[in-house]
PDB file of C-alpha atoms in Angstrom:
ATOM      1  CA  UNK A   1      89.464  99.779 117.736  1.00  0.00           C
ATOM      2  CA  UNK A   2      92.416 100.650 115.509  1.00  0.00           C
ATOM      3  CA  UNK A   3      93.309  98.510 112.514  1.00  0.00           C
ATOM      4  CA  UNK A   4      96.343  98.451 110.246  1.00  0.00           C
ATOM      5  CA  UNK A   5      97.173  96.794 106.956  1.00  0.00           C
ATOM      6  CA  UNK A   6     100.091  94.913 105.425  1.00  0.00           C
ATOM      7  CA  UNK A   7     100.457  94.937 101.648  1.00  0.00           C
ATOM      8  CA  UNK A   8     102.033  91.957  99.905  1.00  0.00           C
ATOM      9  CA  UNK A   9     102.957  91.501  96.263  1.00  0.00           C
ATOM     10  CA  UNK A  10     102.776  94.246  93.634  1.00  0.00           C
ATOM     11  CA  UNK A  11      99.679  96.367  93.266  1.00  0.00           C
ATOM     12  CA  UNK A  12      97.762  95.821  89.982  1.00  0.00           C
ATOM     13  CA  UNK A  13      98.971  92.215  89.731  1.00  0.00           C
ATOM     14  CA  UNK A  14      97.438  88.890  90.750  1.00  0.00           C
ATOM     15  CA  UNK A  15     100.037  88.643  93.552  1.00  0.00           C
ATOM     16  CA  UNK A  16      98.738  91.714  95.360  1.00  0.00           C
ATOM     17  CA  UNK A  17      97.013  91.228  98.729  1.00  0.00           C
ATOM     18  CA  UNK A  18      96.105  93.579 101.563  1.00  0.00           C
ATOM     19  CA  UNK A  19      96.048  91.831 104.948  1.00  0.00           C
ATOM     20  CA  UNK A  20      94.567  93.307 108.125  1.00  0.00           C
ATOM     21  CA  UNK A  21      95.813  93.465 111.709  1.00  0.00           C
ATOM     22  CA  UNK A  22      94.016  94.447 114.887  1.00  0.00           C
ATOM     23  CA  UNK A  23      95.403  96.782 117.569  1.00  0.00           C
ATOM     24  CA  UNK A  24      97.390  93.921 119.096  1.00  0.00           C
ATOM     25  CA  UNK A  25      99.102  93.221 115.780  1.00  0.00           C
ATOM     26  CA  UNK A  26      97.271  89.948 115.138  1.00  0.00           C
ATOM     27  CA  UNK A  27      96.209  89.153 111.583  1.00  0.00           C
ATOM     28  CA  UNK A  28      92.435  89.177 111.205  1.00  0.00           C
ATOM     29  CA  UNK A  29      89.774  88.908 108.515  1.00  0.00           C
ATOM     30  CA  UNK A  30      88.154  92.212 107.449  1.00  0.00           C
ATOM     31  CA  UNK A  31      85.074  90.159 106.529  1.00  0.00           C
ATOM     32  CA  UNK A  32      84.641  88.225 109.780  1.00  0.00           C
ATOM     33  CA  UNK A  33      86.616  89.945 112.556  1.00  0.00           C
ATOM     34  CA  UNK A  34      85.586  93.629 112.398  1.00  0.00           C
ATOM     35  CA  UNK A  35      82.185  94.539 113.884  1.00  0.00           C
ATOM     36  CA  UNK A  36      79.385  95.700 111.610  1.00  0.00           C
ATOM     37  CA  UNK A  37      78.570  98.718 113.757  1.00  0.00           C
ATOM     38  CA  UNK A  38      80.858 101.287 115.328  1.00  0.00           C
ATOM     39  CA  UNK A  39      77.817 102.861 117.041  1.00  0.00           C
ATOM     40  CA  UNK A  40      74.629 100.917 116.378  1.00  0.00           C
ATOM     41  CA  UNK A  41      72.389 103.269 118.358  1.00  0.00           C
ATOM     42  CA  UNK A  42      73.332 106.153 116.056  1.00  0.00           C
ATOM     43  CA  UNK A  43      73.431 104.186 112.809  1.00  0.00           C
ATOM     44  CA  UNK A  44      77.210 104.352 112.348  1.00  0.00           C
ATOM     45  CA  UNK A  45      78.890 101.373 110.676  1.00  0.00           C
ATOM     46  CA  UNK A  46      82.460 100.311 110.108  1.00  0.00           C
ATOM     47  CA  UNK A  47      83.410 100.509 106.440  1.00  0.00           C
ATOM     48  CA  UNK A  48      86.354  98.631 104.932  1.00  0.00           C
ATOM     49  CA  UNK A  49      87.499 100.753 101.994  1.00  0.00           C
ATOM     50  CA  UNK A  50      88.253  98.559  98.997  1.00  0.00           C
ATOM     51  CA  UNK A  51      88.372 101.227  96.258  1.00  0.00           C
ATOM     52  CA  UNK A  52      89.371 104.855  96.911  1.00  0.00           C
ATOM     53  CA  UNK A  53      87.439 107.556  95.055  1.00  0.00           C
ATOM     54  CA  UNK A  54      88.670 108.437  91.522  1.00  0.00           C
ATOM     55  CA  UNK A  55      90.498 105.112  91.094  1.00  0.00           C
ATOM     56  CA  UNK A  56      89.602 102.341  88.622  1.00  0.00           C
ATOM     57  CA  UNK A  57      91.136  99.126  89.961  1.00  0.00           C
ATOM     58  CA  UNK A  58      88.345  96.742  91.042  1.00  0.00           C
ATOM     59  CA  UNK A  59      89.658  95.833  94.482  1.00  0.00           C
ATOM     60  CA  UNK A  60      87.504  93.689  96.770  1.00  0.00           C
ATOM     61  CA  UNK A  61      87.574  91.492  99.836  1.00  0.00           C
ATOM     62  CA  UNK A  62      88.563  88.025  98.686  1.00  0.00           C
ATOM     63  CA  UNK A  63      85.914  85.899 100.329  1.00  0.00           C
ATOM     64  CA  UNK A  64      87.412  82.634  99.050  1.00  0.00           C
ATOM     65  CA  UNK A  65      90.831  82.940 100.730  1.00  0.00           C
ATOM     66  CA  UNK A  66      91.989  82.602 104.350  1.00  0.00           C
ATOM     67  CA  UNK A  67      92.053  85.993 106.147  1.00  0.00           C
ATOM     68  CA  UNK A  68      89.959  87.392 103.259  1.00  0.00           C
ATOM     69  CA  UNK A  69      92.555  89.917 102.046  1.00  0.00           C
ATOM     70  CA  UNK A  70      91.671  92.677  99.607  1.00  0.00           C
ATOM     71  CA  UNK A  71      92.716  91.669  96.097  1.00  0.00           C
ATOM     72  CA  UNK A  72      92.101  92.956  92.600  1.00  0.00           C
ATOM     73  CA  UNK A  73      89.370  91.222  90.660  1.00  0.00           C
ATOM     74  CA  UNK A  74      90.241  89.599  87.347  1.00  0.00           C
ATOM     75  CA  UNK A  75      88.285  89.228  84.125  1.00  0.00           C
ATOM     76  CA  UNK A  76      89.284  86.799  81.383  1.00  0.00           C
ATOM     77  CA  UNK A  77      92.683  86.404  82.961  1.00  0.00           C
ATOM     78  CA  UNK A  78      93.390  90.144  83.136  1.00  0.00           C
ATOM     79  CA  UNK A  79      93.339  92.531  86.064  1.00  0.00           C
ATOM     80  CA  UNK A  80      89.979  94.276  86.174  1.00  0.00           C
ATOM     81  CA  UNK A  81      89.589  98.042  85.967  1.00  0.00           C
ATOM     82  CA  UNK A  82      86.207  99.762  85.710  1.00  0.00           C
ATOM     83  CA  UNK A  83      85.693 101.949  82.661  1.00  0.00           C
ATOM     84  CA  UNK A  84      85.352 105.728  82.784  1.00  0.00           C
ATOM     85  CA  UNK A  85      81.809 106.467  81.631  1.00  0.00           C
ATOM     86  CA  UNK A  86      81.796 110.160  80.766  1.00  0.00           C
ATOM     87  CA  UNK A  87      81.645 112.353  82.819  1.00  0.00           C
ATOM     88  CA  UNK A  88      82.511 109.955  85.654  1.00  0.00           C
ATOM     89  CA  UNK A  89      86.135 109.053  86.362  1.00  0.00           C
ATOM     90  CA  UNK A  90      86.665 105.746  88.135  1.00  0.00           C
ATOM     91  CA  UNK A  91      84.600 105.283  91.279  1.00  0.00           C
ATOM     92  CA  UNK A  92      82.863 108.516  92.288  1.00  0.00           C
ATOM     93  CA  UNK A  93      82.945 107.809  96.039  1.00  0.00           C
ATOM     94  CA  UNK A  94      85.069 105.759  98.393  1.00  0.00           C
ATOM     95  CA  UNK A  95      83.679 102.272  97.892  1.00  0.00           C
ATOM     96  CA  UNK A  96      83.867  99.309 100.206  1.00  0.00           C
ATOM     97  CA  UNK A  97      82.136  96.702 102.336  1.00  0.00           C
ATOM     98  CA  UNK A  98      80.431  96.540 105.710  1.00  0.00           C
ATOM     99  CA  UNK A  99      82.021  93.698 107.715  1.00  0.00           C
ATOM    100  CA  UNK A 100      80.099  90.858 109.313  1.00  0.00           C
ATOM    101  CA  UNK A 101      77.321  91.114 106.710  1.00  0.00           C
ATOM    102  CA  UNK A 102      76.507  88.658 103.933  1.00  0.00           C
ATOM    103  CA  UNK A 103      74.053  88.601 101.047  1.00  0.00           C
ATOM    104  CA  UNK A 104      73.056  84.936 101.075  1.00  0.00           C
ATOM    105  CA  UNK A 105      72.919  83.412  97.559  1.00  0.00           C
ATOM    106  CA  UNK A 106      70.539  80.712  98.824  1.00  0.00           C
ATOM    107  CA  UNK A 107      67.961  83.158 100.221  1.00  0.00           C
ATOM    108  CA  UNK A 108      65.516  85.187  98.127  1.00  0.00           C
ATOM    109  CA  UNK A 109      65.379  88.798  99.246  1.00  0.00           C
ATOM    110  CA  UNK A 110      61.785  89.760 100.017  1.00  0.00           C
ATOM    111  CA  UNK A 111      62.300  93.306  98.705  1.00  0.00           C
ATOM    112  CA  UNK A 112      63.899  92.512  95.355  1.00  0.00           C
ATOM    113  CA  UNK A 113      62.674  88.992  94.634  1.00  0.00           C
ATOM    114  CA  UNK A 114      66.262  87.958  93.847  1.00  0.00           C
ATOM    115  CA  UNK A 115      68.829  85.950  95.779  1.00  0.00           C
ATOM    116  CA  UNK A 116      71.942  87.524  97.285  1.00  0.00           C
ATOM    117  CA  UNK A 117      75.272  87.942  95.503  1.00  0.00           C
ATOM    118  CA  UNK A 118      77.338  86.022  98.100  1.00  0.00           C
ATOM    119  CA  UNK A 119      79.286  89.117  99.219  1.00  0.00           C
ATOM    120  CA  UNK A 120      79.333  91.399 102.236  1.00  0.00           C
ATOM    121  CA  UNK A 121      77.028  94.350 101.674  1.00  0.00           C
ATOM    122  CA  UNK A 122      78.529  97.286  99.720  1.00  0.00           C
ATOM    123  CA  UNK A 123      78.749 100.875 100.931  1.00  0.00           C
ATOM    124  CA  UNK A 124      79.546 104.208  99.263  1.00  0.00           C
ATOM    125  CA  UNK A 125      81.141 106.907 101.407  1.00  0.00           C
ATOM    126  CA  UNK A 126      80.046 110.257  99.977  1.00  0.00           C
ATOM    127  CA  UNK A 127      82.586 112.224 102.003  1.00  0.00           C
ATOM    128  CA  UNK A 128      85.102 114.516 100.319  1.00  0.00           C
ATOM    129  CA  UNK A 129      88.344 112.965 101.616  1.00  0.00           C
ATOM    130  CA  UNK A 130      89.816 110.295  99.373  1.00  0.00           C
ATOM    131  CA  UNK A 131      90.366 107.188 101.512  1.00  0.00           C
ATOM    132  CA  UNK A 132      93.084 104.549 101.225  1.00  0.00           C
ATOM    133  CA  UNK A 133      92.794 100.873 100.309  1.00  0.00           C
ATOM    134  CA  UNK A 134      92.188  98.937 103.510  1.00  0.00           C
ATOM    135  CA  UNK A 135      91.224 101.943 105.596  1.00  0.00           C
ATOM    136  CA  UNK A 136      88.570 101.148 108.195  1.00  0.00           C
ATOM    137  CA  UNK A 137      86.404 104.227 108.632  1.00  0.00           C
ATOM    138  CA  UNK A 138      83.233 105.038 110.516  1.00  0.00           C
ATOM    139  CA  UNK A 139      80.339 105.997 108.271  1.00  0.00           C
ATOM    140  CA  UNK A 140      76.905 107.413 109.098  1.00  0.00           C
ATOM    141  CA  UNK A 141      74.210 105.494 107.197  1.00  0.00           C
ATOM    142  CA  UNK A 142      71.908 107.688 105.078  1.00  0.00           C
ATOM    143  CA  UNK A 143      70.106 105.342 102.686  1.00  0.00           C
ATOM    144  CA  UNK A 144      70.382 102.426 100.293  1.00  0.00           C
ATOM    145  CA  UNK A 145      69.850 101.509  96.647  1.00  0.00           C
ATOM    146  CA  UNK A 146      68.436  98.092  95.724  1.00  0.00           C
ATOM    147  CA  UNK A 147      70.521  97.209  92.668  1.00  0.00           C
ATOM    148  CA  UNK A 148      69.892  94.033  90.665  1.00  0.00           C
ATOM    149  CA  UNK A 149      73.184  92.826  89.161  1.00  0.00           C
ATOM    150  CA  UNK A 150      73.007  89.851  86.788  1.00  0.00           C
ATOM    151  CA  UNK A 151      69.852  88.646  88.522  1.00  0.00           C
ATOM    152  CA  UNK A 152      71.285  88.979  92.024  1.00  0.00           C
ATOM    153  CA  UNK A 153      70.452  91.338  94.881  1.00  0.00           C
ATOM    154  CA  UNK A 154      73.328  93.775  95.354  1.00  0.00           C
ATOM    155  CA  UNK A 155      72.436  96.403  97.956  1.00  0.00           C
ATOM    156  CA  UNK A 156      74.401  99.669  97.829  1.00  0.00           C
ATOM    157  CA  UNK A 157      74.374 101.491 101.163  1.00  0.00           C
ATOM    158  CA  UNK A 158      74.893 105.259 101.041  1.00  0.00           C
ATOM    159  CA  UNK A 159      76.627 107.062 103.878  1.00  0.00           C
ATOM    160  CA  UNK A 160      79.143 109.696 104.882  1.00  0.00           C
ATOM    161  CA  UNK A 161      82.321 109.603 106.932  1.00  0.00           C
ATOM    162  CA  UNK A 162      81.440 110.872 110.407  1.00  0.00           C
ATOM    163  CA  UNK A 163      84.469 113.195 110.279  1.00  0.00           C
ATOM    164  CA  UNK A 164      83.437 114.864 107.027  1.00  0.00           C
ATOM    165  CA  UNK A 165      82.699 118.611 107.334  1.00  0.00           C
ATOM    166  CA  UNK A 166      79.202 118.023 105.891  1.00  0.00           C
ATOM    167  CA  UNK A 167      78.345 115.020 108.070  1.00  0.00           C
ATOM    168  CA  UNK A 168      76.261 116.952 110.607  1.00  0.00           C
ATOM    169  CA  UNK A 169      74.053 118.320 107.799  1.00  0.00           C
ATOM    170  CA  UNK A 170      73.182 114.848 106.523  1.00  0.00           C
ATOM    171  CA  UNK A 171      70.732 112.776 108.550  1.00  0.00           C
ATOM    172  CA  UNK A 172      68.727 110.874 105.918  1.00  0.00           C
ATOM    173  CA  UNK A 173      68.695 110.155 102.210  1.00  0.00           C
ATOM    174  CA  UNK A 174      66.730 113.275 101.236  1.00  0.00           C
ATOM    175  CA  UNK A 175      69.502 115.426 102.717  1.00  0.00           C
ATOM    176  CA  UNK A 176      71.958 114.225 100.066  1.00  0.00           C
ATOM    177  CA  UNK A 177      70.297 116.304  97.349  1.00  0.00           C
ATOM    178  CA  UNK A 178      69.942 119.309  99.665  1.00  0.00           C
ATOM    179  CA  UNK A 179      73.615 119.354 100.614  1.00  0.00           C
ATOM    180  CA  UNK A 180      75.254 117.619  97.647  1.00  0.00           C
ATOM    181  CA  UNK A 181      73.077 118.543  94.681  1.00  0.00           C
ATOM    182  CA  UNK A 182      73.321 115.998  91.858  1.00  0.00           C
ATOM    183  CA  UNK A 183      75.385 113.428  93.767  1.00  0.00           C
ATOM    184  CA  UNK A 184      72.544 110.949  94.334  1.00  0.00           C
ATOM    185  CA  UNK A 185      71.416 111.085  90.694  1.00  0.00           C
ATOM    186  CA  UNK A 186      75.022 110.630  89.575  1.00  0.00           C
ATOM    187  CA  UNK A 187      75.344 107.608  91.870  1.00  0.00           C
ATOM    188  CA  UNK A 188      72.273 105.919  90.349  1.00  0.00           C
ATOM    189  CA  UNK A 189      73.553 106.683  86.847  1.00  0.00           C
ATOM    190  CA  UNK A 190      77.025 105.331  87.647  1.00  0.00           C
ATOM    191  CA  UNK A 191      75.709 102.002  88.889  1.00  0.00           C
ATOM    192  CA  UNK A 192      73.275 101.815  85.996  1.00  0.00           C
ATOM    193  CA  UNK A 193      75.852 102.238  83.206  1.00  0.00           C
ATOM    194  CA  UNK A 194      79.317 101.306  84.450  1.00  0.00           C
ATOM    195  CA  UNK A 195      79.339  97.838  82.871  1.00  0.00           C
ATOM    196  CA  UNK A 196      77.967  98.912  79.479  1.00  0.00           C
ATOM    197  CA  UNK A 197      81.378  99.641  77.866  1.00  0.00           C
ATOM    198  CA  UNK A 198      82.376  96.044  78.657  1.00  0.00           C
ATOM    199  CA  UNK A 199      79.370  94.743  76.695  1.00  0.00           C
ATOM    200  CA  UNK A 200      77.050  94.150  79.642  1.00  0.00           C
ATOM    201  CA  UNK A 201      73.457  95.434  79.831  1.00  0.00           C
ATOM    202  CA  UNK A 202      72.617  98.281  82.159  1.00  0.00           C
ATOM    203  CA  UNK A 203      71.938  97.347  85.759  1.00  0.00           C
ATOM    204  CA  UNK A 204      68.403  97.486  87.120  1.00  0.00           C
ATOM    205  CA  UNK A 205      67.026  98.606  90.472  1.00  0.00           C
ATOM    206  CA  UNK A 206      64.069  97.784  92.653  1.00  0.00           C
ATOM    207  CA  UNK A 207      61.831 100.615  93.945  1.00  0.00           C
ATOM    208  CA  UNK A 208      61.933 102.385  90.542  1.00  0.00           C
ATOM    209  CA  UNK A 209      65.615 103.253  91.090  1.00  0.00           C
ATOM    210  CA  UNK A 210      64.746 105.337  94.149  1.00  0.00           C
ATOM    211  CA  UNK A 211      67.020 105.295  97.170  1.00  0.00           C
ATOM    212  CA  UNK A 212      65.338 104.178 100.385  1.00  0.00           C
ATOM    213  CA  UNK A 213      65.939 106.070 103.619  1.00  0.00           C
ATOM    214  CA  UNK A 214      68.124 105.624 106.673  1.00  0.00           C
ATOM    215  CA  UNK A 215      65.823 103.398 108.716  1.00  0.00           C
ATOM    216  CA  UNK A 216      65.215 101.062 105.800  1.00  0.00           C
ATOM    217  CA  UNK A 217      68.950 100.913 105.082  1.00  0.00           C
ATOM    218  CA  UNK A 218      69.710 100.018 108.688  1.00  0.00           C
ATOM    219  CA  UNK A 219      67.119  97.232 108.542  1.00  0.00           C
ATOM    220  CA  UNK A 220      68.845  95.793 105.457  1.00  0.00           C
ATOM    221  CA  UNK A 221      72.236  95.971 107.170  1.00  0.00           C
ATOM    222  CA  UNK A 222      70.832  94.114 110.172  1.00  0.00           C
ATOM    223  CA  UNK A 223      69.215  91.495 107.924  1.00  0.00           C
ATOM    224  CA  UNK A 224      72.516  90.832 106.168  1.00  0.00           C
ATOM    225  CA  UNK A 225      74.296  90.738 109.522  1.00  0.00           C
ATOM    226  CA  UNK A 226      71.890  88.016 110.617  1.00  0.00           C
ATOM    227  CA  UNK A 227      72.730  86.076 107.451  1.00  0.00           C
ATOM    228  CA  UNK A 228      76.444  86.454 108.243  1.00  0.00           C
ATOM    229  CA  UNK A 229      75.859  85.207 111.790  1.00  0.00           C
ATOM    230  CA  UNK A 230      74.347  82.035 110.338  1.00  0.00           C
ATOM    231  CA  UNK A 231      77.397  81.624 108.113  1.00  0.00           C
ATOM    232  CA  UNK A 232      79.814  82.290 110.969  1.00  0.00           C
ATOM    233  CA  UNK A 233      78.092  79.781 113.249  1.00  0.00           C
ATOM    234  CA  UNK A 234      77.851  77.071 110.601  1.00  0.00           C
ATOM    235  CA  UNK A 235      74.069  77.179 110.380  1.00  0.00           C
ATOM    236  CA  UNK A 236      74.524  78.283 106.752  1.00  0.00           C
ATOM    237  CA  UNK A 237      77.350  77.098 104.519  1.00  0.00           C
ATOM    238  CA  UNK A 238      78.848  78.142 101.217  1.00  0.00           C
ATOM    239  CA  UNK A 239      81.774  76.483  99.493  1.00  0.00           C
ATOM    240  CA  UNK A 240      82.907  79.788  97.949  1.00  0.00           C
ATOM    241  CA  UNK A 241      83.349  81.578 101.282  1.00  0.00           C
ATOM    242  CA  UNK A 242      86.274  81.007 103.659  1.00  0.00           C
ATOM    243  CA  UNK A 243      84.854  81.481 107.143  1.00  0.00           C
ATOM    244  CA  UNK A 244      88.123  81.212 109.085  1.00  0.00           C
ATOM    245  CA  UNK A 245      87.916  83.774 111.864  1.00  0.00           C
ATOM    246  CA  UNK A 246      90.218  84.982 114.601  1.00  0.00           C
ATOM    247  CA  UNK A 247      87.311  85.665 116.959  1.00  0.00           C
ATOM    248  CA  UNK A 248      85.669  82.243 116.957  1.00  0.00           C
ATOM    249  CA  UNK A 249      82.828  80.707 115.045  1.00  0.00           C
ATOM    250  CA  UNK A 250      82.689  77.469 113.128  1.00  0.00           C
ATOM    251  CA  UNK A 251      86.302  77.671 111.861  1.00  0.00           C
ATOM    252  CA  UNK A 252      88.908  79.419 114.022  1.00  0.00           C
ATOM    253  CA  UNK A 253      92.287  80.460 112.620  1.00  0.00           C
ATOM    254  CA  UNK A 254      95.075  80.694 115.195  1.00  0.00           C
ATOM    255  CA  UNK A 255      97.559  83.558 115.272  1.00  0.00           C
ATOM    256  CA  UNK A 256     100.284  81.151 114.118  1.00  0.00           C
ATOM    257  CA  UNK A 257      98.219  79.869 111.190  1.00  0.00           C
ATOM    258  CA  UNK A 258      97.331  83.409 110.166  1.00  0.00           C
ATOM    259  CA  UNK A 259     100.985  84.478 110.231  1.00  0.00           C
ATOM    260  CA  UNK A 260     101.862  81.502 108.023  1.00  0.00           C
ATOM    261  CA  UNK A 261      99.229  82.536 105.466  1.00  0.00           C
ATOM    262  CA  UNK A 262     100.727  86.012 105.175  1.00  0.00           C
ATOM    263  CA  UNK A 263     104.329  84.758 105.147  1.00  0.00           C
ATOM    264  CA  UNK A 264     103.482  82.429 102.247  1.00  0.00           C
ATOM    265  CA  UNK A 265     102.278  85.326 100.066  1.00  0.00           C
ATOM    266  CA  UNK A 266     104.708  87.222  97.796  1.00  0.00           C
ATOM    267  CA  UNK A 267     106.926  89.876  99.352  1.00  0.00           C
ATOM    268  CA  UNK A 268     105.942  93.532  98.875  1.00  0.00           C
ATOM    269  CA  UNK A 269     106.996  94.968  95.526  1.00  0.00           C
ATOM    270  CA  UNK A 270     106.549  98.224  93.583  1.00  0.00           C
ATOM    271  CA  UNK A 271     103.209  98.680  91.848  1.00  0.00           C
ATOM    272  CA  UNK A 272     102.945  97.429  88.285  1.00  0.00           C
ATOM    273  CA  UNK A 273     102.315 100.042  85.567  1.00  0.00           C
ATOM    274  CA  UNK A 274      98.706 100.678  84.555  1.00  0.00           C
ATOM    275  CA  UNK A 275      97.914 100.456  80.860  1.00  0.00           C
ATOM    276  CA  UNK A 276      96.963 103.790  79.280  1.00  0.00           C
ATOM    277  CA  UNK A 277      93.644 102.299  78.114  1.00  0.00           C
ATOM    278  CA  UNK A 278      92.361 102.548  81.706  1.00  0.00           C
ATOM    279  CA  UNK A 279      92.147 106.337  81.253  1.00  0.00           C
ATOM    280  CA  UNK A 280      89.948 106.138  78.154  1.00  0.00           C
ATOM    281  CA  UNK A 281      86.600 107.952  78.164  1.00  0.00           C
ATOM    282  CA  UNK A 282      83.566 105.878  77.200  1.00  0.00           C
ATOM    283  CA  UNK A 283      80.457 107.694  75.969  1.00  0.00           C
ATOM    284  CA  UNK A 284      77.300 105.810  76.893  1.00  0.00           C
ATOM    285  CA  UNK A 285      73.999 106.487  75.121  1.00  0.00           C
ATOM    286  CA  UNK A 286      71.463 106.335  77.920  1.00  0.00           C
ATOM    287  CA  UNK A 287      68.517 106.358  75.551  1.00  0.00           C
ATOM    288  CA  UNK A 288      66.930 109.309  77.307  1.00  0.00           C
TER     289      UNK A 288
END
């Protein structure tokens, strides 16, 4: 199914929102109304791109708001940008979320021993084409990293756009090093250190920082989809998640209500300037 977006407000400000429409032009939630899998039998998921590769703005699905638009995260009242930890610039892959999944903050993950982070599961597209904010792309699952972020389980699925020229060469996690030498190690390093310049400790990983393979990754995706299904049906609840959905569930949003939500948001405007400090290099001592 084809999806389109509608941007409101000015990018890099608190007014900015990216709303989603389905093929019929109805506003939908990218969290609740796009299927997890594009082709479940072949391990291909739908990915909602939140952050294009090489960019720094911390864009994410806003789980608290109706229609769950993509918005920029804030920190201490300021728009959040990730730091450039030399030699990495911004995000080193297209980064986003797999819809209709949820890492339940009230459930302890049996693999990590930590509860979920209350978000849809994250995914990194290793493909070479830089995606756009709000793009819904089909990604072949290759593996997953079990990151522990501030004491919460924060799975990072690894995959590649099915249309990438290298996609046919990649079937499982061990193929990443064969085809894209150094990319997997760089990914682990990025997640490990990216918060250090902001004064945070390095992130930890289960499984000795090793990426698990395709089948394991698909099992994690299905587990988090089951958690989302409980949320969508009302079996599980969370006050920080808006579950309004155009496709049904415990809280349905009508087409008229959805249109009112978008109409009430600020009109589109030119992007705000980005402060030059976002381009600064940060040199992190890894202690190796």
